[in-house]
Amino acid sequence: MKQLFAIFGNPVSHSKSPLMHNLAFKKLRYPACYTRYLLQDGSRLKETFFALNLKGANITVPHKEEAFKACDVLDHFAQKVGAVNTIVEREGKLYGYNTDAPGFLKTLKSFPQAKTVLLLGAGGTAKATAVILRDAGYEVTLLNRSAGRLKYFEEKGFETYTFENFKPKAYDLVINMTSAGLENNFLPAPDEILEKAVSSSIACIDVIYGKNTPFLQWAQTHNKPTKDGSEMLLYQGVIAFDYFTDHRFKQKEIELHMRQAFLL
Ligand code: NDP
């Protein structure tokens, strides 16, 4: 019988994950199918997962913290960052992983000279990414529009700012990790703040994929090289697929097939 996988999110219609995973399942002859599920209420994640008889799932905006709570077993990194984007069912238990952050880290290989980064946003994605980047040796600063979610980062010893108290330094990379621009035309921060933030940057990155976001457009008008979230999506998907299929394929092989989803 085919195994069933899904992505949970709200919104979820934009997600490329079903295409990526289904292509890789087909090419690798793995008997599985991957669908999408619009989940309004994150607290219903676990019961929905079991009601659909899923083998595994990805979780996107805004349910990664609820997904963390829904898991019975967490891997070390997911435990550390409090956000889960990949769940695998094994013998009735839900195992939780975070593949966003290692996926994002891999994309920074194209900027070998970068050492300092400014993350715009303080949600689930920023939480996991800030920790993995710092562990990898980057100097990480957080800037968020409101103070509430910055508490997590302050407790972990990160330098944090809101728009009101921002004291900019030189950042090699400025990265939009907010959802501004995902479904609207908002910039992640006011123009005058962005100008200070990017003044000596090598590049601007948005983790949103599949569109030239307001932030990327803004960066282009300021003559900065840009990169969108497609590579992050690809790499987080490869790592998730590796968990879904219990490490039976080579990651390079999974990547090869998943890459085709970006050419369709
Ligand atoms: P969360 O809902 O957890 O966090 C959202 C963050 O965005 C908060 O810091 C919030 O600030 C901020 N924000 C929302 N709207 C605005 C706005 N109009 N202006 C300024 N700040 C705003 O989201 P996630 O961390 O889960 O996801 C963030 C983004 O990352 C999404 O766009 C998602 O699609 C993308 N993503 C892409 C991936 C990929 O593979 N390419 C993987 C994972 C995520 P506040 O605290 O003030 O509310």
Tab-separated table of C-alpha atoms and ligand atoms in Angstrom:
chain	number	residue	atom	x	y	z
A	1	MET	CA	0.000	0.000	0.000
A	2	LYS	CA	1.188	3.524	-0.774
A	3	GLN	CA	2.315	5.724	2.104
A	4	LEU	CA	0.654	9.133	2.318
A	5	PHE	CA	2.448	12.402	3.144
A	6	ALA	CA	1.140	15.964	3.349
A	7	ILE	CA	2.097	19.549	3.959
A	8	PHE	CA	0.066	21.443	6.577
A	9	GLY	CA	-0.108	25.225	6.483
A	10	ASN	CA	-2.247	28.311	6.169
A	11	PRO	CA	-1.829	29.390	3.404
A	12	VAL	CA	-0.694	26.218	1.705
A	13	SER	CA	-1.925	26.522	-1.880
A	14	HIS	CA	1.377	28.169	-2.966
A	15	SER	CA	3.513	25.274	-1.725
A	16	LYS	CA	5.831	23.504	-4.147
A	17	SER	CA	6.481	20.662	-1.702
A	18	PRO	CA	3.879	18.244	-3.183
A	19	LEU	CA	5.469	18.589	-6.617
A	20	MET	CA	9.018	18.148	-5.285
A	21	HIS	CA	8.249	15.093	-3.167
A	22	ASN	CA	5.964	13.406	-5.709
A	23	LEU	CA	8.601	13.761	-8.422
A	24	ALA	CA	11.244	12.224	-6.195
A	25	PHE	CA	8.894	9.402	-5.081
A	26	LYS	CA	8.153	8.609	-8.715
A	27	LYS	CA	11.744	8.732	-9.966
A	28	LEU	CA	13.026	6.696	-7.031
A	29	ARG	CA	10.104	4.226	-7.363
A	30	TYR	CA	9.104	4.731	-3.758
A	31	PRO	CA	5.413	3.832	-3.218
A	32	ALA	CA	4.124	7.066	-1.719
A	33	CYS	CA	2.029	10.117	-2.501
A	34	TYR	CA	2.246	13.667	-1.085
A	35	THR	CA	-0.659	16.108	-0.829
A	36	ARG	CA	-1.458	19.487	0.782
A	37	TYR	CA	-3.811	20.274	3.659
A	38	LEU	CA	-5.077	23.713	4.640
A	39	LEU	CA	-4.961	23.617	8.436
A	40	GLN	CA	-6.702	26.554	10.090
A	41	ASP	CA	-6.296	25.487	13.698
A	42	GLY	CA	-2.745	24.349	14.527
A	43	SER	CA	-3.861	22.660	17.742
A	44	ARG	CA	-5.674	20.085	15.552
A	45	LEU	CA	-2.476	19.017	13.786
A	46	LYS	CA	-2.008	15.698	15.578
A	47	GLU	CA	-5.596	14.478	15.270
A	48	THR	CA	-5.682	15.533	11.603
A	49	PHE	CA	-2.393	13.718	10.930
A	50	PHE	CA	-3.815	10.458	12.319
A	51	ALA	CA	-7.274	10.947	10.768
A	52	LEU	CA	-5.601	11.182	7.348
A	53	ASN	CA	-3.496	8.097	8.120
A	54	LEU	CA	-0.277	9.883	7.184
A	55	LYS	CA	3.232	8.442	7.338
A	56	GLY	CA	4.819	11.878	7.464
A	57	ALA	CA	4.253	15.579	7.019
A	58	ASN	CA	5.858	18.938	6.499
A	59	ILE	CA	4.569	21.923	8.394
A	60	THR	CA	4.678	25.473	7.141
A	61	VAL	CA	3.476	28.928	8.276
A	62	PRO	CA	2.114	29.421	10.910
A	63	HIS	CA	2.113	26.004	12.616
A	64	LYS	CA	5.773	25.103	13.279
A	65	GLU	CA	5.559	25.819	16.980
A	66	GLU	CA	2.306	23.808	17.283
A	67	ALA	CA	4.012	20.991	15.364
A	68	PHE	CA	6.806	21.052	17.940
A	69	LYS	CA	4.195	20.577	20.697
A	70	ALA	CA	2.435	17.779	18.805
A	71	CYS	CA	5.510	15.500	18.621
A	72	ASP	CA	6.205	12.619	20.995
A	73	VAL	CA	9.927	12.470	20.198
A	74	LEU	CA	12.103	15.404	19.101
A	75	ASP	CA	15.542	15.268	17.634
A	76	HIS	CA	18.230	17.248	19.422
A	77	PHE	CA	18.158	20.290	17.136
A	78	ALA	CA	14.329	20.554	16.988
A	79	GLN	CA	14.296	20.343	20.780
A	80	LYS	CA	16.827	23.157	20.980
A	81	VAL	CA	14.975	25.550	18.650
A	82	GLY	CA	11.329	24.807	19.463
A	83	ALA	CA	10.142	24.615	15.843
A	84	VAL	CA	9.330	21.519	13.779
A	85	ASN	CA	8.744	21.425	10.017
A	86	THR	CA	9.034	17.670	9.444
A	87	ILE	CA	7.147	14.868	11.202
A	88	VAL	CA	7.502	11.127	10.687
A	89	GLU	CA	5.178	8.532	12.225
A	90	ARG	CA	6.862	5.440	13.646
A	91	GLU	CA	4.836	2.831	15.546
A	92	GLY	CA	2.113	5.321	16.444
A	93	LYS	CA	4.521	8.007	17.687
A	94	LEU	CA	5.293	11.309	16.015
A	95	TYR	CA	8.999	12.121	15.559
A	96	GLY	CA	9.793	15.784	14.938
A	97	TYR	CA	12.683	17.381	13.018
A	98	ASN	CA	13.674	20.793	11.765
A	99	THR	CA	15.062	20.701	8.241
A	100	ASP	CA	14.536	24.415	7.425
A	101	ALA	CA	17.625	25.568	9.255
A	102	PRO	CA	20.127	23.036	7.847
A	103	GLY	CA	18.525	23.655	4.439
A	104	PHE	CA	19.079	27.390	4.767
A	105	LEU	CA	22.637	26.984	6.032
A	106	LYS	CA	23.493	25.066	2.859
A	107	THR	CA	22.339	27.975	0.682
A	108	LEU	CA	24.914	30.282	2.258
A	109	LYS	CA	27.720	28.337	0.575
A	110	SER	CA	27.306	30.791	-2.325
A	111	PHE	CA	28.532	33.616	-0.033
A	112	PRO	CA	31.773	32.199	1.384
A	113	GLN	CA	33.022	35.642	2.458
A	114	ALA	CA	29.930	36.374	4.629
A	115	LYS	CA	30.445	36.469	8.389
A	116	THR	CA	27.773	38.777	9.807
A	117	VAL	CA	24.041	38.431	9.152
A	118	LEU	CA	20.957	40.439	10.028
A	119	LEU	CA	17.774	38.375	10.250
A	120	LEU	CA	14.558	40.327	9.723
A	121	GLY	CA	11.804	38.567	11.697
A	122	ALA	CA	11.595	36.493	14.843
A	123	GLY	CA	9.176	33.663	14.018
A	124	GLY	CA	9.759	29.915	13.840
A	125	THR	CA	12.079	30.091	10.839
A	126	ALA	CA	14.242	32.815	12.350
A	127	LYS	CA	14.482	30.894	15.644
A	128	ALA	CA	15.907	27.766	14.078
A	129	THR	CA	18.078	29.602	11.581
A	130	ALA	CA	19.621	31.979	14.117
A	131	VAL	CA	20.802	29.044	16.220
A	132	ILE	CA	22.263	26.997	13.372
A	133	LEU	CA	24.010	30.033	11.851
A	134	ARG	CA	25.579	30.980	15.157
A	135	ASP	CA	26.689	27.371	15.706
A	136	ALA	CA	28.271	27.526	12.231
A	137	GLY	CA	30.292	30.613	13.209
A	138	TYR	CA	28.194	33.518	11.871
A	139	GLU	CA	27.574	36.618	13.956
A	140	VAL	CA	23.767	36.871	14.015
A	141	THR	CA	21.609	39.928	14.825
A	142	LEU	CA	17.799	39.947	14.930
A	143	LEU	CA	15.490	42.788	13.939
A	144	ASN	CA	11.725	42.423	14.409
A	145	ARG	CA	8.824	44.880	14.166
A	146	SER	CA	7.604	44.011	17.679
A	147	ALA	CA	9.369	43.029	20.894
A	148	GLY	CA	7.366	39.971	22.017
A	149	ARG	CA	9.045	37.256	19.959
A	150	LEU	CA	12.535	38.682	20.524
A	151	LYS	CA	12.534	37.382	24.088
A	152	TYR	CA	13.535	33.891	22.951
A	153	PHE	CA	16.600	35.343	21.207
A	154	GLU	CA	17.576	37.624	24.097
A	155	GLU	CA	17.514	34.629	26.441
A	156	LYS	CA	19.887	32.832	24.088
A	157	GLY	CA	22.281	35.793	24.057
A	158	PHE	CA	21.577	37.186	20.569
A	159	GLU	CA	21.758	40.900	19.813
A	160	THR	CA	18.147	41.945	19.136
A	161	TYR	CA	16.365	45.111	18.010
A	162	THR	CA	12.930	46.416	17.189
A	163	PHE	CA	12.467	49.161	14.599
A	164	GLU	CA	12.364	51.714	17.433
A	165	ASN	CA	15.744	50.936	19.027
A	166	PHE	CA	17.709	49.633	15.986
A	167	LYS	CA	21.421	50.502	16.091
A	168	PRO	CA	22.726	49.237	12.766
A	169	LYS	CA	26.187	47.785	12.209
A	170	ALA	CA	27.721	46.395	9.037
A	171	TYR	CA	25.939	43.203	7.942
A	172	ASP	CA	27.310	41.048	5.126
A	173	LEU	CA	23.882	39.509	4.500
A	174	VAL	CA	20.418	40.877	5.242
A	175	ILE	CA	17.816	38.126	5.207
A	176	ASN	CA	14.037	38.479	5.202
A	177	MET	CA	12.602	35.798	7.465
A	178	THR	CA	9.271	37.551	8.035
A	179	SER	CA	6.134	36.614	6.134
A	180	ALA	CA	5.928	40.182	4.759
A	181	GLY	CA	5.634	39.816	0.988
A	182	LEU	CA	4.291	36.260	1.092
A	183	GLU	CA	0.674	37.208	0.451
A	184	ASN	CA	0.930	40.996	0.353
A	185	ASN	CA	3.190	43.748	-0.949
A	186	PHE	CA	4.690	44.786	2.377
A	187	LEU	CA	8.384	45.342	2.991
A	188	PRO	CA	9.675	43.577	6.104
A	189	ALA	CA	10.787	46.921	7.591
A	190	PRO	CA	10.396	50.610	6.762
A	191	ASP	CA	12.523	51.960	3.943
A	192	GLU	CA	14.817	54.075	6.158
A	193	ILE	CA	15.599	51.059	8.367
A	194	LEU	CA	16.390	48.855	5.380
A	195	GLU	CA	18.696	51.527	3.952
A	196	LYS	CA	20.781	51.514	7.129
A	197	ALA	CA	20.736	47.726	7.354
A	198	VAL	CA	21.992	46.990	3.836
A	199	SER	CA	24.479	49.839	3.415
A	200	SER	CA	27.542	47.554	3.414
A	201	SER	CA	25.923	44.225	2.555
A	202	ILE	CA	27.168	41.724	0.001
A	203	ALA	CA	23.632	40.533	-0.776
A	204	CYS	CA	19.978	40.472	0.296
A	205	ILE	CA	18.155	37.178	0.679
A	206	ASP	CA	14.452	36.398	1.014
A	207	VAL	CA	13.319	33.002	2.225
A	208	ILE	CA	10.005	33.405	0.386
A	209	TYR	CA	10.225	31.580	-2.925
A	210	GLY	CA	8.595	31.647	-6.329
A	211	LYS	CA	8.238	35.408	-6.636
A	212	ASN	CA	10.295	38.544	-6.787
A	213	THR	CA	9.203	39.783	-3.355
A	214	PRO	CA	8.901	43.456	-2.367
A	215	PHE	CA	12.124	43.048	-0.354
A	216	LEU	CA	14.041	41.588	-3.305
A	217	GLN	CA	12.682	44.288	-5.610
A	218	TRP	CA	13.719	46.912	-3.078
A	219	ALA	CA	17.219	45.387	-2.893
A	220	GLN	CA	17.515	45.339	-6.679
A	221	THR	CA	16.727	49.046	-6.852
A	222	HIS	CA	19.569	49.508	-4.316
A	223	ASN	CA	21.970	47.551	-6.553
A	224	LYS	CA	22.346	44.585	-4.233
A	225	PRO	CA	22.635	41.008	-5.505
A	226	THR	CA	19.600	38.962	-4.399
A	227	LYS	CA	18.628	35.379	-3.775
A	228	ASP	CA	15.152	33.978	-3.118
A	229	GLY	CA	14.081	30.998	-0.980
A	230	SER	CA	14.038	28.346	-3.733
A	231	GLU	CA	17.336	26.745	-2.728
A	232	MET	CA	16.302	26.676	0.914
A	233	LEU	CA	13.057	24.987	-0.106
A	234	LEU	CA	14.977	22.448	-2.162
A	235	TYR	CA	17.496	21.562	0.550
A	236	GLN	CA	14.968	21.427	3.410
A	237	GLY	CA	12.892	19.135	1.168
A	238	VAL	CA	15.827	16.832	0.444
A	239	ILE	CA	16.555	16.426	4.152
A	240	ALA	CA	12.838	15.867	4.946
A	241	PHE	CA	12.595	13.239	2.181
A	242	ASP	CA	15.615	11.514	3.664
A	243	TYR	CA	13.718	11.212	6.989
A	244	PHE	CA	10.465	10.184	5.265
A	245	THR	CA	12.220	7.309	3.502
A	246	ASP	CA	14.410	6.262	6.444
A	247	HIS	CA	17.745	7.228	4.826
A	248	ARG	CA	17.573	4.629	2.071
A	249	PHE	CA	18.560	7.007	-0.768
A	250	LYS	CA	21.592	9.233	-1.270
A	251	GLN	CA	20.801	12.918	-0.644
A	252	LYS	CA	22.477	13.853	-3.950
A	253	GLU	CA	20.101	11.495	-5.758
A	254	ILE	CA	17.034	12.956	-4.004
A	255	GLU	CA	18.262	16.459	-4.842
A	256	LEU	CA	18.678	15.595	-8.510
A	257	HIS	CA	15.032	14.568	-8.832
A	258	MET	CA	13.619	17.325	-6.639
A	259	ARG	CA	15.436	19.963	-8.694
A	260	GLN	CA	13.208	19.038	-11.649
A	261	ALA	CA	10.250	20.569	-9.770
A	262	PHE	CA	11.839	23.990	-10.268
A	263	LEU	CA	11.971	23.555	-14.045
A	264	LEU	CA	8.258	22.724	-14.470
B	1	NDP	P1	5.997	33.057	11.634
B	1	NDP	O1	4.524	33.246	11.430
B	1	NDP	O2	6.471	32.136	12.706
B	1	NDP	O3	6.716	34.515	11.906
B	1	NDP	C1	6.399	35.610	11.143
B	1	NDP	C2	7.392	36.744	11.411
B	1	NDP	O4	7.154	37.739	10.417
B	1	NDP	C3	7.244	37.441	12.762
B	1	NDP	O5	8.529	37.835	13.211
B	1	NDP	C4	6.384	38.654	12.431
B	1	NDP	O6	6.603	39.758	13.299
B	1	NDP	C5	6.922	38.997	11.059
B	1	NDP	N1	5.969	39.715	10.204
B	1	NDP	C6	4.810	39.263	9.691
B	1	NDP	N2	4.245	40.205	8.905
B	1	NDP	C7	5.083	41.275	8.923
B	1	NDP	C8	5.056	42.551	8.312
B	1	NDP	N3	4.034	42.931	7.528
B	1	NDP	N4	6.088	43.397	8.531
B	1	NDP	C9	7.128	43.039	9.319
B	1	NDP	N5	7.206	41.832	9.947
B	1	NDP	C10	6.187	40.964	9.744
B	1	NDP	O7	6.546	32.626	10.199
B	1	NDP	P2	7.716	31.604	9.847
B	1	NDP	O8	8.934	31.950	10.610
B	1	NDP	O9	7.218	30.208	9.904
B	1	NDP	O10	7.943	31.924	8.271
B	1	NDP	C11	8.502	33.160	7.867
B	1	NDP	C12	8.680	33.148	6.339
B	1	NDP	O11	9.640	32.170	5.955
B	1	NDP	C13	7.397	32.850	5.555
B	1	NDP	O12	7.286	33.775	4.515
B	1	NDP	C14	7.657	31.454	5.006
B	1	NDP	O13	6.973	31.243	3.785
B	1	NDP	C15	9.160	31.467	4.803
B	1	NDP	N6	9.798	30.139	4.783
B	1	NDP	C16	10.396	29.681	3.635
B	1	NDP	C17	10.992	28.430	3.598
B	1	NDP	C18	11.630	27.921	2.357
B	1	NDP	O14	11.861	26.707	2.269
B	1	NDP	N7	11.990	28.745	1.409
B	1	NDP	C19	11.021	27.554	4.762
B	1	NDP	C20	10.411	28.148	5.933
B	1	NDP	C21	9.795	29.385	5.921
B	1	NDP	P3	5.810	39.926	14.722
B	1	NDP	O15	6.555	39.111	15.727
B	1	NDP	O16	5.902	41.383	14.973
B	1	NDP	O17	4.406	39.442	14.491
